mmCIF file of C-alpha atoms and ligand atoms in Angstrom:
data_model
loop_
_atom_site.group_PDB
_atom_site.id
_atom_site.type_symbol
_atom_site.label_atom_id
_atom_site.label_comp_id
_atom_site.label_asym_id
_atom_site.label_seq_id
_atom_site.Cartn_x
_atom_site.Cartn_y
_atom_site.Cartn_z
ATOM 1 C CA UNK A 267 4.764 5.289 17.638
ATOM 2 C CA UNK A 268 3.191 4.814 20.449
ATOM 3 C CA UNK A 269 1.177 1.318 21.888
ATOM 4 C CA UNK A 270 -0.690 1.242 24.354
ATOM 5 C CA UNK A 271 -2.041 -2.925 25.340
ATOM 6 C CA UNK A 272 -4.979 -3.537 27.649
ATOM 7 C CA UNK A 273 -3.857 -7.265 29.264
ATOM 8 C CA UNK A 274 -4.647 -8.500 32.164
ATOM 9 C CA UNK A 275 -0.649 -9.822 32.034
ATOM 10 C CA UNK A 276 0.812 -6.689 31.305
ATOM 11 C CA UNK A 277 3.776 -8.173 32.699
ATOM 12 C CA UNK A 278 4.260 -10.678 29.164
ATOM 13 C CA UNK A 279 3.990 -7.121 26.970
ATOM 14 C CA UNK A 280 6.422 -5.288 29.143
ATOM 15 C CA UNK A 281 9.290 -8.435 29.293
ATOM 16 C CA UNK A 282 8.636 -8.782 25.291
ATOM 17 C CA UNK A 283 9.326 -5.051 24.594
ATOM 18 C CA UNK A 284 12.554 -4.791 26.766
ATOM 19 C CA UNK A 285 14.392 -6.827 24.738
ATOM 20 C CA UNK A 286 16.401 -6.977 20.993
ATOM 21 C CA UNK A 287 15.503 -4.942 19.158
ATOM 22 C CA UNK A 288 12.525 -3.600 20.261
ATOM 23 C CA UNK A 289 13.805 -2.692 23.506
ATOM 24 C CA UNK A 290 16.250 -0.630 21.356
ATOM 25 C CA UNK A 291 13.842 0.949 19.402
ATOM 26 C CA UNK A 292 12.143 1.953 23.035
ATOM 27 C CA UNK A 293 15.728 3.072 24.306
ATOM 28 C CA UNK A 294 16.022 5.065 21.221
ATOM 29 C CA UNK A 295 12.682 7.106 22.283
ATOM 30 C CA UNK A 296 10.894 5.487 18.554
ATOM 31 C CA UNK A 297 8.673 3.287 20.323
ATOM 32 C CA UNK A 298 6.989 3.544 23.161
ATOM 33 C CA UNK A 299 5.019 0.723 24.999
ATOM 34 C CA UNK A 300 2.263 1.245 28.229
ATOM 35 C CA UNK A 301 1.396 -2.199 29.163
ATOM 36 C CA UNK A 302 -2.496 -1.638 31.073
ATOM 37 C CA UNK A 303 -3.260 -3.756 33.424
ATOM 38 C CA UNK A 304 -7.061 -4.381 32.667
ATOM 39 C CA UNK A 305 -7.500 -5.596 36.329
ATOM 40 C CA UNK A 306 -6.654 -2.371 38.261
ATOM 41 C CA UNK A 307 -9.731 -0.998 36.310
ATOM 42 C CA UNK A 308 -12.252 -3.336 38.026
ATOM 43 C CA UNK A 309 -14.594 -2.113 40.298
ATOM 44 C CA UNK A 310 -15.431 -5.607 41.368
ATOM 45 C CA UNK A 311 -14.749 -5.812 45.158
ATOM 46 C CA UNK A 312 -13.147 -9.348 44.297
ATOM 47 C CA UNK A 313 -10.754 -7.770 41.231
ATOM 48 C CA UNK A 314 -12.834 -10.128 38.800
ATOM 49 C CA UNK A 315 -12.552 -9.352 34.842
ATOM 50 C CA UNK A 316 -14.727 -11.942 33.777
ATOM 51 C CA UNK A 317 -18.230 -14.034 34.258
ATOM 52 C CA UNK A 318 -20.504 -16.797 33.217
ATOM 53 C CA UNK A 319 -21.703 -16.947 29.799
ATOM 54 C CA UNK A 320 -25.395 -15.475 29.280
ATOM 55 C CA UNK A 321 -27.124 -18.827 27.469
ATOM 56 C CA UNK A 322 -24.855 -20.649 29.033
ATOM 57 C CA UNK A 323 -21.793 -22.808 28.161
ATOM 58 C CA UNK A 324 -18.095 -23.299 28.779
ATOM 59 C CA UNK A 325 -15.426 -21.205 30.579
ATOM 60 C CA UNK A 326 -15.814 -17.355 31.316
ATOM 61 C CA UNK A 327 -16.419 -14.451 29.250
ATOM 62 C CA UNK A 328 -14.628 -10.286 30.427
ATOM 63 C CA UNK A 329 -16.398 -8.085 31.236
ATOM 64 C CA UNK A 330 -17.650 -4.768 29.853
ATOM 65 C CA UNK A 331 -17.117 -2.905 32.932
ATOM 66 C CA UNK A 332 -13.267 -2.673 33.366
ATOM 67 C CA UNK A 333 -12.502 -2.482 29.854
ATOM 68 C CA UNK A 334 -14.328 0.365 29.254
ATOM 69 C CA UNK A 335 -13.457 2.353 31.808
ATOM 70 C CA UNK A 336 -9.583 1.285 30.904
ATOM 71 C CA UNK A 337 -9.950 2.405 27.050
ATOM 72 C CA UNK A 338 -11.913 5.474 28.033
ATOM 73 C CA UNK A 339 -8.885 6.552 30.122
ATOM 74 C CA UNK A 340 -6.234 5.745 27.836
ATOM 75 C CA UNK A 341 -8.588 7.753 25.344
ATOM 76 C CA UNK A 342 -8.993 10.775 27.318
ATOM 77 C CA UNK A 343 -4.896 11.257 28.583
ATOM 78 C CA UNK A 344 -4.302 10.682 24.463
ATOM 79 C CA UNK A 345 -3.978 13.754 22.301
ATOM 80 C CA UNK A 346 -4.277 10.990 19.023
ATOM 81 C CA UNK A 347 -7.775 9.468 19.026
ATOM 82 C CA UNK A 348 -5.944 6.198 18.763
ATOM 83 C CA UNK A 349 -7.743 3.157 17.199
ATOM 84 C CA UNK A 350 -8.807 0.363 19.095
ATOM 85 C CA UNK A 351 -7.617 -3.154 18.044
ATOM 86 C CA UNK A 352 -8.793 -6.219 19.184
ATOM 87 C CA UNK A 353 -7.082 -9.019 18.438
ATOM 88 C CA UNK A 354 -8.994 -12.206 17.946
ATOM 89 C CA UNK A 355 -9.442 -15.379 16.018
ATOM 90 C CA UNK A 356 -12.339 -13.718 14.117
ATOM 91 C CA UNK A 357 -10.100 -10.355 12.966
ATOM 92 C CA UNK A 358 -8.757 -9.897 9.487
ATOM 93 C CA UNK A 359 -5.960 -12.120 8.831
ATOM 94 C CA UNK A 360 -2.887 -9.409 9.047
ATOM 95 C CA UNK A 361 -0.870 -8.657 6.137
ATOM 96 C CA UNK A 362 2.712 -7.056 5.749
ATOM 97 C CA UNK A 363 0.746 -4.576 3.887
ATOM 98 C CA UNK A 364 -1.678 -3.734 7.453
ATOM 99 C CA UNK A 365 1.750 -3.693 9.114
ATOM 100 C CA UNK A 366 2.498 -0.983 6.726
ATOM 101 C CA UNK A 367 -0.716 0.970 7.115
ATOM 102 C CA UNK A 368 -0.878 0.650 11.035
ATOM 103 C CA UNK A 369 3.251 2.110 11.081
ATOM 104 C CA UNK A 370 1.331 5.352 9.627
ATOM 105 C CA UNK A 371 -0.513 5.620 13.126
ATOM 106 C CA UNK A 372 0.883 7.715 15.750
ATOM 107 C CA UNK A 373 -0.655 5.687 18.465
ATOM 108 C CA UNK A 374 -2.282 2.564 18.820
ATOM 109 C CA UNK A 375 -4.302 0.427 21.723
ATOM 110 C CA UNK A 376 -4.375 -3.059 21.584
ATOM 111 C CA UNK A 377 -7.074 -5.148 23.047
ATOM 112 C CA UNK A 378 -6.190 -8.860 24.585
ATOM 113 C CA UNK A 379 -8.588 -11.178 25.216
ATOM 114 C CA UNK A 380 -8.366 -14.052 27.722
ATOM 115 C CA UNK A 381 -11.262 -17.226 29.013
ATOM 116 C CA UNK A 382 -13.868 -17.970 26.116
ATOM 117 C CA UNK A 383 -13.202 -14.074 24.803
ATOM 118 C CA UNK A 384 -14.809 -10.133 25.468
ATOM 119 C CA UNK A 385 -18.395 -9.006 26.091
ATOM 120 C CA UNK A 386 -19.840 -8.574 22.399
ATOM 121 C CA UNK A 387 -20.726 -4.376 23.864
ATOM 122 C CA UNK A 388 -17.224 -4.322 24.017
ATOM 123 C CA UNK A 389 -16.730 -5.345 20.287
ATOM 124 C CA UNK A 390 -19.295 -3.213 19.346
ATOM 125 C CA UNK A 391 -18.963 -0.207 20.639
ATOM 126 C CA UNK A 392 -15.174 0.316 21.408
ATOM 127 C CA UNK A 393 -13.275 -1.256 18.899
ATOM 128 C CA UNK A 394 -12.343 0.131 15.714
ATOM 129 C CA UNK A 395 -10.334 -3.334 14.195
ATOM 130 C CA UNK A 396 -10.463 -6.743 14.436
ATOM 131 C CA UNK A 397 -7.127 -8.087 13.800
ATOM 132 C CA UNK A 398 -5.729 -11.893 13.657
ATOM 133 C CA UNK A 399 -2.831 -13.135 13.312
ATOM 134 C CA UNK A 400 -3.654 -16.540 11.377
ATOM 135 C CA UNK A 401 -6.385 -18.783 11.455
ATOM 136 C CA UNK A 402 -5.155 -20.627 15.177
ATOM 137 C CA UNK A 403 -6.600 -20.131 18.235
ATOM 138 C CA UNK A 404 -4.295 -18.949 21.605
ATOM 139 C CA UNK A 405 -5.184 -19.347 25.219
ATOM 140 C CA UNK A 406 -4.803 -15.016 24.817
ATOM 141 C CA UNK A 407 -4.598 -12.150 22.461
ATOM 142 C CA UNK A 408 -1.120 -11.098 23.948
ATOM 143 C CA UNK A 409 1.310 -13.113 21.728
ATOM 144 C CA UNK A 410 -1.062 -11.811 19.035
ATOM 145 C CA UNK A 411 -0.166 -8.231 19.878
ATOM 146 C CA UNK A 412 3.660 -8.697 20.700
ATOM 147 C CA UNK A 413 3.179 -10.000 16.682
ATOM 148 C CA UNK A 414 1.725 -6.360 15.557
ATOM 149 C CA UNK A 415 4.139 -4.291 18.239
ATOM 150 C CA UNK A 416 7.202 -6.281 16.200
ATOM 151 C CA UNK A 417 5.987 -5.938 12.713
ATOM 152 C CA UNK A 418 4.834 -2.589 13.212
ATOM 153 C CA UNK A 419 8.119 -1.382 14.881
ATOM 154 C CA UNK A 420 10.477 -2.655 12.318
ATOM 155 C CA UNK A 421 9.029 -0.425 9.863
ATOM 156 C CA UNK A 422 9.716 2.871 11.720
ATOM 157 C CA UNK A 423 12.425 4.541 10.585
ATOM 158 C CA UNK A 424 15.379 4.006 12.648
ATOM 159 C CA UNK A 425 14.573 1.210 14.406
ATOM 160 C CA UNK A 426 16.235 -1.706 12.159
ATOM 161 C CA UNK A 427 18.840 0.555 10.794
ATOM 162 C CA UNK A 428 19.288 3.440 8.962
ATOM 163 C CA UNK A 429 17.367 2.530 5.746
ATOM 164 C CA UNK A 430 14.814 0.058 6.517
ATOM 165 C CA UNK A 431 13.186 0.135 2.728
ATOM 166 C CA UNK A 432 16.021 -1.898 1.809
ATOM 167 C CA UNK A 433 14.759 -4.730 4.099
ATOM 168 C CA UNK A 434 11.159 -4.990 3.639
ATOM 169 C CA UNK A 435 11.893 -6.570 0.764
ATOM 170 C CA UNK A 436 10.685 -10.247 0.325
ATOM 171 C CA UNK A 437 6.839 -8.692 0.783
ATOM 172 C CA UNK A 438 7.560 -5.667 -1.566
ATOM 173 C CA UNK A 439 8.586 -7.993 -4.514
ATOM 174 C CA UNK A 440 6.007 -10.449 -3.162
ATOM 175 C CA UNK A 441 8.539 -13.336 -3.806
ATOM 176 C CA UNK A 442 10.365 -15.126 -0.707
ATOM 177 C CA UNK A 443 13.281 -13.737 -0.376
ATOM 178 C CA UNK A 444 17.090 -15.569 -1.789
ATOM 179 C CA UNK A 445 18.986 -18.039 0.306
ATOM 180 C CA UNK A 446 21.482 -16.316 2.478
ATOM 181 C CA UNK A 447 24.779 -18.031 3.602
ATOM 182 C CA UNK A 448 27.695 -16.731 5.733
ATOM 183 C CA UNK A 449 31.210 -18.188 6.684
ATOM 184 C CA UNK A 450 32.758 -19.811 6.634
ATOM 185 C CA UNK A 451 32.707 -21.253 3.212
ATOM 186 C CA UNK A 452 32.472 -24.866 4.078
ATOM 187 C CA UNK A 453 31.036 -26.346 6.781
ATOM 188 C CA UNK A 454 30.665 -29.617 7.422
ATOM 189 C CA UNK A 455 31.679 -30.524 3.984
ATOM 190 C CA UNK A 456 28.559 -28.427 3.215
ATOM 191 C CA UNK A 457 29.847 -25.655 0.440
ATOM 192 C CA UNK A 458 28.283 -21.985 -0.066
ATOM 193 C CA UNK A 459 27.192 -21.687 -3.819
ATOM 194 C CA UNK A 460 30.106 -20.708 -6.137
ATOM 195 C CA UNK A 461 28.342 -18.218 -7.722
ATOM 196 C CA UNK A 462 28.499 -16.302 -4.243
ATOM 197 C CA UNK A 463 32.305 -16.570 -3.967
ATOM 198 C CA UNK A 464 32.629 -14.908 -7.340
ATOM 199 C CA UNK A 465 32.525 -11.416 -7.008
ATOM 200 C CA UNK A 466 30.209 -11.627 -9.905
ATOM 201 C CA UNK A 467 27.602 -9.153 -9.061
ATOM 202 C CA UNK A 468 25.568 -9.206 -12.244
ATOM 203 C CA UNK A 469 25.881 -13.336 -11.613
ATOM 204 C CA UNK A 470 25.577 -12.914 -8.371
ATOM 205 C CA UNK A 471 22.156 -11.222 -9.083
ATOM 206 C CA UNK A 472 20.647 -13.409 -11.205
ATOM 207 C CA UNK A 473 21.301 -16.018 -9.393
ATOM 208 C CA UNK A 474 19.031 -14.355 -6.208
ATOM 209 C CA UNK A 475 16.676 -13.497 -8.879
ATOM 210 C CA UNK A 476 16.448 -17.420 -9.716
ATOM 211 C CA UNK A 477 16.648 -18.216 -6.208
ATOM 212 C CA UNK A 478 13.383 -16.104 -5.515
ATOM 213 C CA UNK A 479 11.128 -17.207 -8.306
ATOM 214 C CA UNK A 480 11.916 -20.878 -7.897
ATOM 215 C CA UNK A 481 11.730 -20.888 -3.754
ATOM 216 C CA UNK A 482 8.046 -19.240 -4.110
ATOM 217 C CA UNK A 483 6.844 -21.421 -6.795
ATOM 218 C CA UNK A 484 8.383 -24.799 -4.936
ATOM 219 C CA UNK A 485 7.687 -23.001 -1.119
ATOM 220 C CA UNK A 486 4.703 -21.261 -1.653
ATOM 221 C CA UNK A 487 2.552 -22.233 -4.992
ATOM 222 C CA UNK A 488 -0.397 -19.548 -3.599
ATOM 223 C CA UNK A 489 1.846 -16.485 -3.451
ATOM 224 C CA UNK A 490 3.387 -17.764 -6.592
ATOM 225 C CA UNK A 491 0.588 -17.539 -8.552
ATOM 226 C CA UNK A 492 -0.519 -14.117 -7.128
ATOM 227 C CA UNK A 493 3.027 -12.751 -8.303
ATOM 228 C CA UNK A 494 2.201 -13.985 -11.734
ATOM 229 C CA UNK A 495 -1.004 -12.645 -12.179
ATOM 230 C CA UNK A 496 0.115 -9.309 -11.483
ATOM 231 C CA UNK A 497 3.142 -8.911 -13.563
ATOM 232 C CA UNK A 498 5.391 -9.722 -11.188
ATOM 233 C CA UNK A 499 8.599 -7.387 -12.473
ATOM 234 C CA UNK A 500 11.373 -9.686 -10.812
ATOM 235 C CA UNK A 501 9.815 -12.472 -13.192
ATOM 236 C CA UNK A 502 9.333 -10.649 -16.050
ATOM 237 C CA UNK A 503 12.952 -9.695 -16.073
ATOM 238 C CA UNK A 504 14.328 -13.043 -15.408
ATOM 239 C CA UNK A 505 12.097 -14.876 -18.407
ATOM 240 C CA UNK A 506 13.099 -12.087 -20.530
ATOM 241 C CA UNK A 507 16.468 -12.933 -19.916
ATOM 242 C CA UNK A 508 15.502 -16.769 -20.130
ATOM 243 C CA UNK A 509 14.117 -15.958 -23.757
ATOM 244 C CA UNK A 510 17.285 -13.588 -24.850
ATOM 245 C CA UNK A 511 19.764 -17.039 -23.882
ATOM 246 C CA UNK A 512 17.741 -19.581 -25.700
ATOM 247 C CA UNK A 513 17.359 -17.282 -29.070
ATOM 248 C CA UNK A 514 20.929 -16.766 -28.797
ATOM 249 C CA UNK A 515 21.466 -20.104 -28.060
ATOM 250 C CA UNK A 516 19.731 -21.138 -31.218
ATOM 251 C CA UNK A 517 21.080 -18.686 -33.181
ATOM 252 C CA UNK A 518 24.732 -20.419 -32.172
ATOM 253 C CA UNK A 519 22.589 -23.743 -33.158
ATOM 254 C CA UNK A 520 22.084 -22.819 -36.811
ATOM 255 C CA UNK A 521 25.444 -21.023 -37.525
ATOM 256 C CA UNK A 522 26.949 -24.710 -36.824
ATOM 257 C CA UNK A 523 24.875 -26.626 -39.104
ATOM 258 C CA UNK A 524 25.510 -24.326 -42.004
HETATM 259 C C1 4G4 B 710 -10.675 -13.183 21.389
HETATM 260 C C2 4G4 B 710 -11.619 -14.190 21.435
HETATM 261 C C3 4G4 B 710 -5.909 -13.918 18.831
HETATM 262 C C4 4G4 B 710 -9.372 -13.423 21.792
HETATM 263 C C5 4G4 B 710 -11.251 -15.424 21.891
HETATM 264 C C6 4G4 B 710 -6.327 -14.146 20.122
HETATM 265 C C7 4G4 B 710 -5.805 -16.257 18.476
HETATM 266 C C8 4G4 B 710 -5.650 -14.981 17.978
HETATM 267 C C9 4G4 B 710 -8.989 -14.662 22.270
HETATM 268 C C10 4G4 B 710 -9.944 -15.677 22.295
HETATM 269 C C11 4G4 B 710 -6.474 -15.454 20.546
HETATM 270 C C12 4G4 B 710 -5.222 -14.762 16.583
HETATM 271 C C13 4G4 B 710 -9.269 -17.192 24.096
HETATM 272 C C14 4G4 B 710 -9.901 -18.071 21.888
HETATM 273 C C15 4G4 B 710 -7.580 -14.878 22.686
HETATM 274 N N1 4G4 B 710 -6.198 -16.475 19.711
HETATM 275 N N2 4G4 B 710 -5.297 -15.771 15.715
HETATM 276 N N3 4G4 B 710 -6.918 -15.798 21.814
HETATM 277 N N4 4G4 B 710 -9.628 -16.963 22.751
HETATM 278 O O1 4G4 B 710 -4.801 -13.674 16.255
#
């Protein structure tokens, strides 16, 4: 996967991607990332990017000028028609399930904004997406993009580890995912769960399975209710198994009162 980010602080993409695991997914040759510097496009004899508002108003807006010429180069030295996205307060909110759709790209330009935001022309004719990253505003679109490079690159194969199904987990079952603990076993006078010291893996299961259902209703009511409305299977199976203990518990019930 390739990304390609038009910044005018190409510096902030570049630092980001050199680093964890991310920079070891660019080591690896899985990821690559060209930071543009929107600035060297400008044919402004004063390297400006930006102006006064038409109609007035606060702060500055950037121009049309450099950013086109900057996308229509990236463009023309790709062999992928690569979609433009611009991220922005008034994009789509993005979704695990985007991050999964974009990771089907082969190459991707991102689009920062700085000041009050981009010529509308710009919006219009150049970019494909408008993406956001939740409904709060930032001074610029690059933290906004480091956000899509990361949740993008984690999905590739190879980059987390070898099998990276396994860990996309708490969005697949759309639950939260189970507490996770680690040693040592106390700390602080502060135990880890019996149940996890057991070596009881069908316990141990349920238990996670518990863990899940009851964190998301408590945590998050909204995705909750979404994961009951469709069917959610993780639920199903654990108020199946809900039902099966109380029947037999009753069953138990009645033997002792004959
Ligand atoms: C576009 C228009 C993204 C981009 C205006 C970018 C929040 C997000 C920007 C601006 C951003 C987000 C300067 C307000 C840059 N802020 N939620 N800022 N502003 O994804």
């Amino acid at each position: 996967m390739k990304f390609t980010v038009l910044t005018i602080f190409p510096e902030m993409i570049q630092e980001f991607c050199a680093h964890s695991i991310i920079g070891r997914g660019v080591d690896r040759g899985l990821i690559s990332v060209d930071a543009v510097n929107i600035r060297d496009f400008t044919e402004d004899k004063h390297l400006k990017v930006d102006d006064t508002p038409y109609g007035g108003g606060d702060g500055m807006v950037m121009t049309c000028q450099p950013i086109f010429d900057a996308v229509e180069q990236v463009k023309s030295e790709s062999e992928h028609s690569p979609k433009v996205i611009y991220m922005s307060p008034q994009g789509s909110v993005l979704t695990q399930g985007k991050l999964r759709q974009l990771a089907e790209e082969q190459e991707l330009i991102l689009l920062c904004g700085h000041y009050e935001g981009i010529d509308e022309r710009v919006i219009e004719n150049l970019v494909d997406e408008e993406l956001s990253i939740g409904d709060y505003v930032l001074t610029g679109g690059e933290l906004a993009a480091m956000v899509v490079i990361d949740g993008v690159s984690r999905l590739l194969p190879g980059v987390l580890h070898s099998d990276n199904s396994s860990v996309e987990e708490s969005h697949e079952t759309g639950l939260l995912e189970y507490p996770q603990y680690t040693k040592p076993e106390n700390f602080r006078g502060m135990s880890v769960p019996e149940v996890l010291l057991s070596g009881h893996h069908a316990n141990i299961e349920k238990w996670r399975q518990e863990q899940m259902i009851e964190r998301t209703r408590t945590k998050r009511p909204d995705m909750y209710q979404r994961a009951v409305e469709d069917n959610n299977s993780i639920i199903a199976q654990v108020n199946a198994r809900i039902a099966k203990e109380q029947s037999r518990a009753r069953r138990r019930a009645s033997r002792k009162d004959k």
